[in-house]
């Protein structure tokens, strides 16, 4: 993962979009942005970390990813087993025309969406990396944290920066404390 990111960066892809089809992944993505942003964004270089919550962001941000500038790549995190599978209910009257999906799990629909989006984005020139986790539970969460932390350090060292300092953060903190003392 670290090597793939750096190879894409060397080809001009300097924005990484971490995407997941699980709404509960939102805060993990926020943690990931903080980890990679402060570890790699130094000395005028680094991959800009951003995140997308699919399928919610498909219509708004999906347009930009599909037809925008070719400076970004996607890393899609998926879970092989859903934690709590919800089924699509049958609706009397079939007003939305989707009763053919009744009884199917939401994870099945998300898997189809993921395949369709991946195909469209790759065909449109957006490189994709997929990270598959066995289950969305405590063990899967721990695996992801260890994986991302190790890969972050390795990726930063490949790019030639120290992942363990944060000079940019220190600069604004010094200014903030100085200004607060003037209040």
PDB file of C-alpha atoms in Angstrom:
ATOM      1  CA  UNK A   1       0.000   0.000   0.000  1.00  0.00           C
ATOM      2  CA  UNK A   2       2.762   2.457   0.921  1.00  0.00           C
ATOM      3  CA  UNK A   3       4.720   1.660  -2.245  1.00  0.00           C
ATOM      4  CA  UNK A   4       1.605   1.883  -4.435  1.00  0.00           C
ATOM      5  CA  UNK A   5       0.727   5.307  -2.979  1.00  0.00           C
ATOM      6  CA  UNK A   6       4.221   6.631  -3.604  1.00  0.00           C
ATOM      7  CA  UNK A   7       4.301   5.222  -7.129  1.00  0.00           C
ATOM      8  CA  UNK A   8       1.013   6.981  -7.922  1.00  0.00           C
ATOM      9  CA  UNK A   9       2.350  10.193  -6.361  1.00  0.00           C
ATOM     10  CA  UNK A  10       5.416  10.016  -8.626  1.00  0.00           C
ATOM     11  CA  UNK A  11       3.029   9.865 -11.609  1.00  0.00           C
ATOM     12  CA  UNK A  12       1.237  13.070 -10.590  1.00  0.00           C
ATOM     13  CA  UNK A  13      -1.568  11.685  -8.441  1.00  0.00           C
ATOM     14  CA  UNK A  14      -1.237  13.832  -5.330  1.00  0.00           C
ATOM     15  CA  UNK A  15      -4.727  13.475  -3.822  1.00  0.00           C
ATOM     16  CA  UNK A  16      -5.786  10.226  -2.175  1.00  0.00           C
ATOM     17  CA  UNK A  17      -9.492   9.659  -1.646  1.00  0.00           C
ATOM     18  CA  UNK A  18     -10.185   7.125   1.087  1.00  0.00           C
ATOM     19  CA  UNK A  19     -13.636   5.744   0.316  1.00  0.00           C
ATOM     20  CA  UNK A  20     -15.849   3.290   2.127  1.00  0.00           C
ATOM     21  CA  UNK A  21     -19.416   2.122   1.609  1.00  0.00           C
ATOM     22  CA  UNK A  22     -20.098   1.945   5.362  1.00  0.00           C
ATOM     23  CA  UNK A  23     -21.458   5.136   6.993  1.00  0.00           C
ATOM     24  CA  UNK A  24     -20.003   3.989  10.326  1.00  0.00           C
ATOM     25  CA  UNK A  25     -16.513   4.289   8.785  1.00  0.00           C
ATOM     26  CA  UNK A  26     -16.745   8.115   8.740  1.00  0.00           C
ATOM     27  CA  UNK A  27     -14.731   8.738  11.904  1.00  0.00           C
ATOM     28  CA  UNK A  28     -12.113   6.157  10.971  1.00  0.00           C
ATOM     29  CA  UNK A  29     -11.645   8.154   7.760  1.00  0.00           C
ATOM     30  CA  UNK A  30     -11.267  11.349   9.809  1.00  0.00           C
ATOM     31  CA  UNK A  31      -8.568   9.663  11.904  1.00  0.00           C
ATOM     32  CA  UNK A  32      -6.849   8.455   8.699  1.00  0.00           C
ATOM     33  CA  UNK A  33      -6.811  12.014   7.270  1.00  0.00           C
ATOM     34  CA  UNK A  34      -5.233  13.343  10.460  1.00  0.00           C
ATOM     35  CA  UNK A  35      -2.638  10.552  10.530  1.00  0.00           C
ATOM     36  CA  UNK A  36      -1.542  10.887   6.909  1.00  0.00           C
ATOM     37  CA  UNK A  37      -1.897  14.667   6.722  1.00  0.00           C
ATOM     38  CA  UNK A  38       0.372  15.449   9.646  1.00  0.00           C
ATOM     39  CA  UNK A  39       2.784  12.601   8.927  1.00  0.00           C
ATOM     40  CA  UNK A  40       3.406  13.201   5.218  1.00  0.00           C
ATOM     41  CA  UNK A  41       2.566  16.816   4.397  1.00  0.00           C
ATOM     42  CA  UNK A  42       6.014  18.368   4.873  1.00  0.00           C
ATOM     43  CA  UNK A  43       8.788  20.112   2.981  1.00  0.00           C
ATOM     44  CA  UNK A  44       6.449  21.097   0.140  1.00  0.00           C
ATOM     45  CA  UNK A  45       5.583  17.490  -0.711  1.00  0.00           C
ATOM     46  CA  UNK A  46       3.050  14.858   0.263  1.00  0.00           C
ATOM     47  CA  UNK A  47      -0.154  13.163  -0.782  1.00  0.00           C
ATOM     48  CA  UNK A  48      -3.238  15.158   0.241  1.00  0.00           C
ATOM     49  CA  UNK A  49      -5.603  12.866   2.212  1.00  0.00           C
ATOM     50  CA  UNK A  50      -9.349  13.267   1.643  1.00  0.00           C
ATOM     51  CA  UNK A  51     -12.262  10.944   2.299  1.00  0.00           C
ATOM     52  CA  UNK A  52     -15.577  10.041   0.719  1.00  0.00           C
ATOM     53  CA  UNK A  53     -18.563   8.250   2.183  1.00  0.00           C
ATOM     54  CA  UNK A  54     -20.083   6.167  -0.566  1.00  0.00           C
ATOM     55  CA  UNK A  55     -22.854   5.841  -1.615  1.00  0.00           C
ATOM     56  CA  UNK A  56     -23.870   9.170  -0.051  1.00  0.00           C
ATOM     57  CA  UNK A  57     -21.116  11.128  -1.859  1.00  0.00           C
ATOM     58  CA  UNK A  58     -21.512   9.410  -5.231  1.00  0.00           C
ATOM     59  CA  UNK A  59     -23.770  12.022  -6.798  1.00  0.00           C
ATOM     60  CA  UNK A  60     -21.967  15.125  -5.550  1.00  0.00           C
ATOM     61  CA  UNK A  61     -18.315  14.131  -5.392  1.00  0.00           C
ATOM     62  CA  UNK A  62     -18.625  11.198  -7.779  1.00  0.00           C
ATOM     63  CA  UNK A  63     -19.050  13.637 -10.655  1.00  0.00           C
ATOM     64  CA  UNK A  64     -15.785  15.364  -9.776  1.00  0.00           C
ATOM     65  CA  UNK A  65     -13.928  12.081  -9.315  1.00  0.00           C
ATOM     66  CA  UNK A  66     -15.248  10.730 -12.625  1.00  0.00           C
ATOM     67  CA  UNK A  67     -14.742  13.820 -14.793  1.00  0.00           C
ATOM     68  CA  UNK A  68     -12.428  16.132 -12.837  1.00  0.00           C
ATOM     69  CA  UNK A  69      -8.661  16.511 -13.169  1.00  0.00           C
ATOM     70  CA  UNK A  70      -6.599  13.334 -13.073  1.00  0.00           C
ATOM     71  CA  UNK A  71      -4.683  14.198  -9.906  1.00  0.00           C
ATOM     72  CA  UNK A  72      -6.424  11.798  -7.534  1.00  0.00           C
ATOM     73  CA  UNK A  73      -6.592   8.111  -6.790  1.00  0.00           C
ATOM     74  CA  UNK A  74      -9.001   6.148  -4.642  1.00  0.00           C
ATOM     75  CA  UNK A  75      -8.316   3.751  -1.818  1.00  0.00           C
ATOM     76  CA  UNK A  76     -11.495   1.806  -1.112  1.00  0.00           C
ATOM     77  CA  UNK A  77     -11.902   0.001   2.198  1.00  0.00           C
ATOM     78  CA  UNK A  78     -14.388  -2.854   2.134  1.00  0.00           C
ATOM     79  CA  UNK A  79     -15.582  -5.416   4.643  1.00  0.00           C
ATOM     80  CA  UNK A  80     -16.153  -9.015   3.602  1.00  0.00           C
ATOM     81  CA  UNK A  81     -18.815  -9.639   6.269  1.00  0.00           C
ATOM     82  CA  UNK A  82     -21.345  -7.010   7.358  1.00  0.00           C
ATOM     83  CA  UNK A  83     -21.658  -6.474  11.093  1.00  0.00           C
ATOM     84  CA  UNK A  84     -25.464  -6.195  11.122  1.00  0.00           C
ATOM     85  CA  UNK A  85     -27.129  -7.033   7.831  1.00  0.00           C
ATOM     86  CA  UNK A  86     -30.297  -5.074   7.137  1.00  0.00           C
ATOM     87  CA  UNK A  87     -32.740  -6.319   4.519  1.00  0.00           C
ATOM     88  CA  UNK A  88     -34.589  -4.161   2.024  1.00  0.00           C
ATOM     89  CA  UNK A  89     -38.324  -4.273   2.811  1.00  0.00           C
ATOM     90  CA  UNK A  90     -41.152  -4.959   0.345  1.00  0.00           C
ATOM     91  CA  UNK A  91     -43.277  -1.850  -0.250  1.00  0.00           C
ATOM     92  CA  UNK A  92     -46.958  -2.117  -1.173  1.00  0.00           C
ATOM     93  CA  UNK A  93     -47.532  -0.233  -4.399  1.00  0.00           C
ATOM     94  CA  UNK A  94     -43.846  -0.408  -5.421  1.00  0.00           C
ATOM     95  CA  UNK A  95     -43.779   3.395  -5.777  1.00  0.00           C
ATOM     96  CA  UNK A  96     -40.021   3.529  -6.268  1.00  0.00           C
ATOM     97  CA  UNK A  97     -39.915   0.530  -8.613  1.00  0.00           C
ATOM     98  CA  UNK A  98     -37.378  -1.227  -6.416  1.00  0.00           C
ATOM     99  CA  UNK A  99     -39.405  -4.143  -5.039  1.00  0.00           C
ATOM    100  CA  UNK A 100     -37.241  -6.487  -7.090  1.00  0.00           C
ATOM    101  CA  UNK A 101     -34.603  -5.817  -4.409  1.00  0.00           C
ATOM    102  CA  UNK A 102     -36.929  -6.737  -1.503  1.00  0.00           C
ATOM    103  CA  UNK A 103     -35.311  -9.252   0.815  1.00  0.00           C
ATOM    104  CA  UNK A 104     -31.802  -8.433  -0.353  1.00  0.00           C
ATOM    105  CA  UNK A 105     -29.264  -7.119   2.121  1.00  0.00           C
ATOM    106  CA  UNK A 106     -28.053  -3.533   1.961  1.00  0.00           C
ATOM    107  CA  UNK A 107     -24.509  -4.884   1.843  1.00  0.00           C
ATOM    108  CA  UNK A 108     -25.363  -6.732  -1.386  1.00  0.00           C
ATOM    109  CA  UNK A 109     -26.574  -3.497  -2.970  1.00  0.00           C
ATOM    110  CA  UNK A 110     -23.473  -1.672  -1.733  1.00  0.00           C
ATOM    111  CA  UNK A 111     -21.271  -4.397  -3.249  1.00  0.00           C
ATOM    112  CA  UNK A 112     -22.933  -3.877  -6.634  1.00  0.00           C
ATOM    113  CA  UNK A 113     -22.492  -0.107  -6.293  1.00  0.00           C
ATOM    114  CA  UNK A 114     -18.829  -0.603  -5.365  1.00  0.00           C
ATOM    115  CA  UNK A 115     -18.182  -2.772  -8.435  1.00  0.00           C
ATOM    116  CA  UNK A 116     -19.970  -0.325 -10.752  1.00  0.00           C
ATOM    117  CA  UNK A 117     -18.150   2.712  -9.349  1.00  0.00           C
ATOM    118  CA  UNK A 118     -14.753   1.002  -9.410  1.00  0.00           C
ATOM    119  CA  UNK A 119     -15.238   0.006 -13.056  1.00  0.00           C
ATOM    120  CA  UNK A 120     -16.350   3.519 -14.056  1.00  0.00           C
ATOM    121  CA  UNK A 121     -13.533   5.244 -12.176  1.00  0.00           C
ATOM    122  CA  UNK A 122     -10.801   2.938 -13.465  1.00  0.00           C
ATOM    123  CA  UNK A 123     -12.115   3.260 -17.033  1.00  0.00           C
ATOM    124  CA  UNK A 124     -12.170   7.030 -16.474  1.00  0.00           C
ATOM    125  CA  UNK A 125      -8.509   7.102 -15.448  1.00  0.00           C
ATOM    126  CA  UNK A 126      -8.781   7.106 -11.649  1.00  0.00           C
ATOM    127  CA  UNK A 127      -6.417   4.497 -10.156  1.00  0.00           C
ATOM    128  CA  UNK A 128      -7.896   2.353  -7.392  1.00  0.00           C
ATOM    129  CA  UNK A 129      -6.382   0.546  -4.443  1.00  0.00           C
ATOM    130  CA  UNK A 130      -8.632  -1.819  -2.527  1.00  0.00           C
ATOM    131  CA  UNK A 131      -8.169  -2.766   1.108  1.00  0.00           C
ATOM    132  CA  UNK A 132     -10.342  -5.668   2.214  1.00  0.00           C
ATOM    133  CA  UNK A 133     -11.012  -6.381   5.878  1.00  0.00           C
ATOM    134  CA  UNK A 134     -12.672  -9.612   6.991  1.00  0.00           C
ATOM    135  CA  UNK A 135     -15.275  -8.069   9.292  1.00  0.00           C
ATOM    136  CA  UNK A 136     -16.339  -4.690  10.646  1.00  0.00           C
ATOM    137  CA  UNK A 137     -15.707  -5.526  14.290  1.00  0.00           C
ATOM    138  CA  UNK A 138     -13.087  -4.870  16.973  1.00  0.00           C
ATOM    139  CA  UNK A 139     -10.544  -7.180  15.369  1.00  0.00           C
ATOM    140  CA  UNK A 140     -11.014  -5.657  11.916  1.00  0.00           C
ATOM    141  CA  UNK A 141     -10.747  -2.180  13.431  1.00  0.00           C
ATOM    142  CA  UNK A 142      -7.466  -3.091  15.158  1.00  0.00           C
ATOM    143  CA  UNK A 143      -6.099  -4.611  11.940  1.00  0.00           C
ATOM    144  CA  UNK A 144      -6.864  -1.407  10.038  1.00  0.00           C
ATOM    145  CA  UNK A 145      -5.241   0.823  12.651  1.00  0.00           C
ATOM    146  CA  UNK A 146      -2.045  -1.243  12.687  1.00  0.00           C
ATOM    147  CA  UNK A 147      -2.018  -1.479   8.895  1.00  0.00           C
ATOM    148  CA  UNK A 148      -2.516   2.254   8.318  1.00  0.00           C
ATOM    149  CA  UNK A 149      -0.027   3.307  11.003  1.00  0.00           C
ATOM    150  CA  UNK A 150       2.710   1.030   9.671  1.00  0.00           C
ATOM    151  CA  UNK A 151       1.989   1.989   6.056  1.00  0.00           C
ATOM    152  CA  UNK A 152       1.966   5.690   6.967  1.00  0.00           C
ATOM    153  CA  UNK A 153       5.426   5.562   8.514  1.00  0.00           C
ATOM    154  CA  UNK A 154       6.780   3.555   5.610  1.00  0.00           C
ATOM    155  CA  UNK A 155       5.195   5.846   3.018  1.00  0.00           C
ATOM    156  CA  UNK A 156       6.596   8.947   4.716  1.00  0.00           C
ATOM    157  CA  UNK A 157      10.092   7.477   4.832  1.00  0.00           C
ATOM    158  CA  UNK A 158       9.836   6.498   1.144  1.00  0.00           C
ATOM    159  CA  UNK A 159       9.016  10.133   0.348  1.00  0.00           C
ATOM    160  CA  UNK A 160      11.931  11.340   2.473  1.00  0.00           C
ATOM    161  CA  UNK A 161      10.105  12.994   5.373  1.00  0.00           C
ATOM    162  CA  UNK A 162      10.053  12.240   9.097  1.00  0.00           C
ATOM    163  CA  UNK A 163       6.563  10.964   9.943  1.00  0.00           C
ATOM    164  CA  UNK A 164       7.015  11.682  13.647  1.00  0.00           C
ATOM    165  CA  UNK A 165       7.406  15.456  13.717  1.00  0.00           C
ATOM    166  CA  UNK A 166       4.828  18.099  12.928  1.00  0.00           C
ATOM    167  CA  UNK A 167       6.505  21.448  12.261  1.00  0.00           C
ATOM    168  CA  UNK A 168       3.458  22.879  10.480  1.00  0.00           C
ATOM    169  CA  UNK A 169       1.229  22.173  13.460  1.00  0.00           C
ATOM    170  CA  UNK A 170       3.787  23.649  15.841  1.00  0.00           C
ATOM    171  CA  UNK A 171       3.895  26.875  13.797  1.00  0.00           C
ATOM    172  CA  UNK A 172       0.181  27.617  14.162  1.00  0.00           C
ATOM    173  CA  UNK A 173       0.121  26.515  17.811  1.00  0.00           C
ATOM    174  CA  UNK A 174       2.908  28.964  18.694  1.00  0.00           C
ATOM    175  CA  UNK A 175       1.037  31.789  16.943  1.00  0.00           C
ATOM    176  CA  UNK A 176      -2.220  30.862  18.617  1.00  0.00           C
ATOM    177  CA  UNK A 177      -0.777  30.787  22.132  1.00  0.00           C
ATOM    178  CA  UNK A 178       1.039  34.074  21.506  1.00  0.00           C
ATOM    179  CA  UNK A 179      -2.203  35.715  20.345  1.00  0.00           C
ATOM    180  CA  UNK A 180      -4.216  34.225  23.207  1.00  0.00           C
ATOM    181  CA  UNK A 181      -1.810  35.791  25.705  1.00  0.00           C
ATOM    182  CA  UNK A 182      -2.525  39.192  24.126  1.00  0.00           C
ATOM    183  CA  UNK A 183      -6.237  38.882  24.914  1.00  0.00           C
TER     184      UNK A 183
END
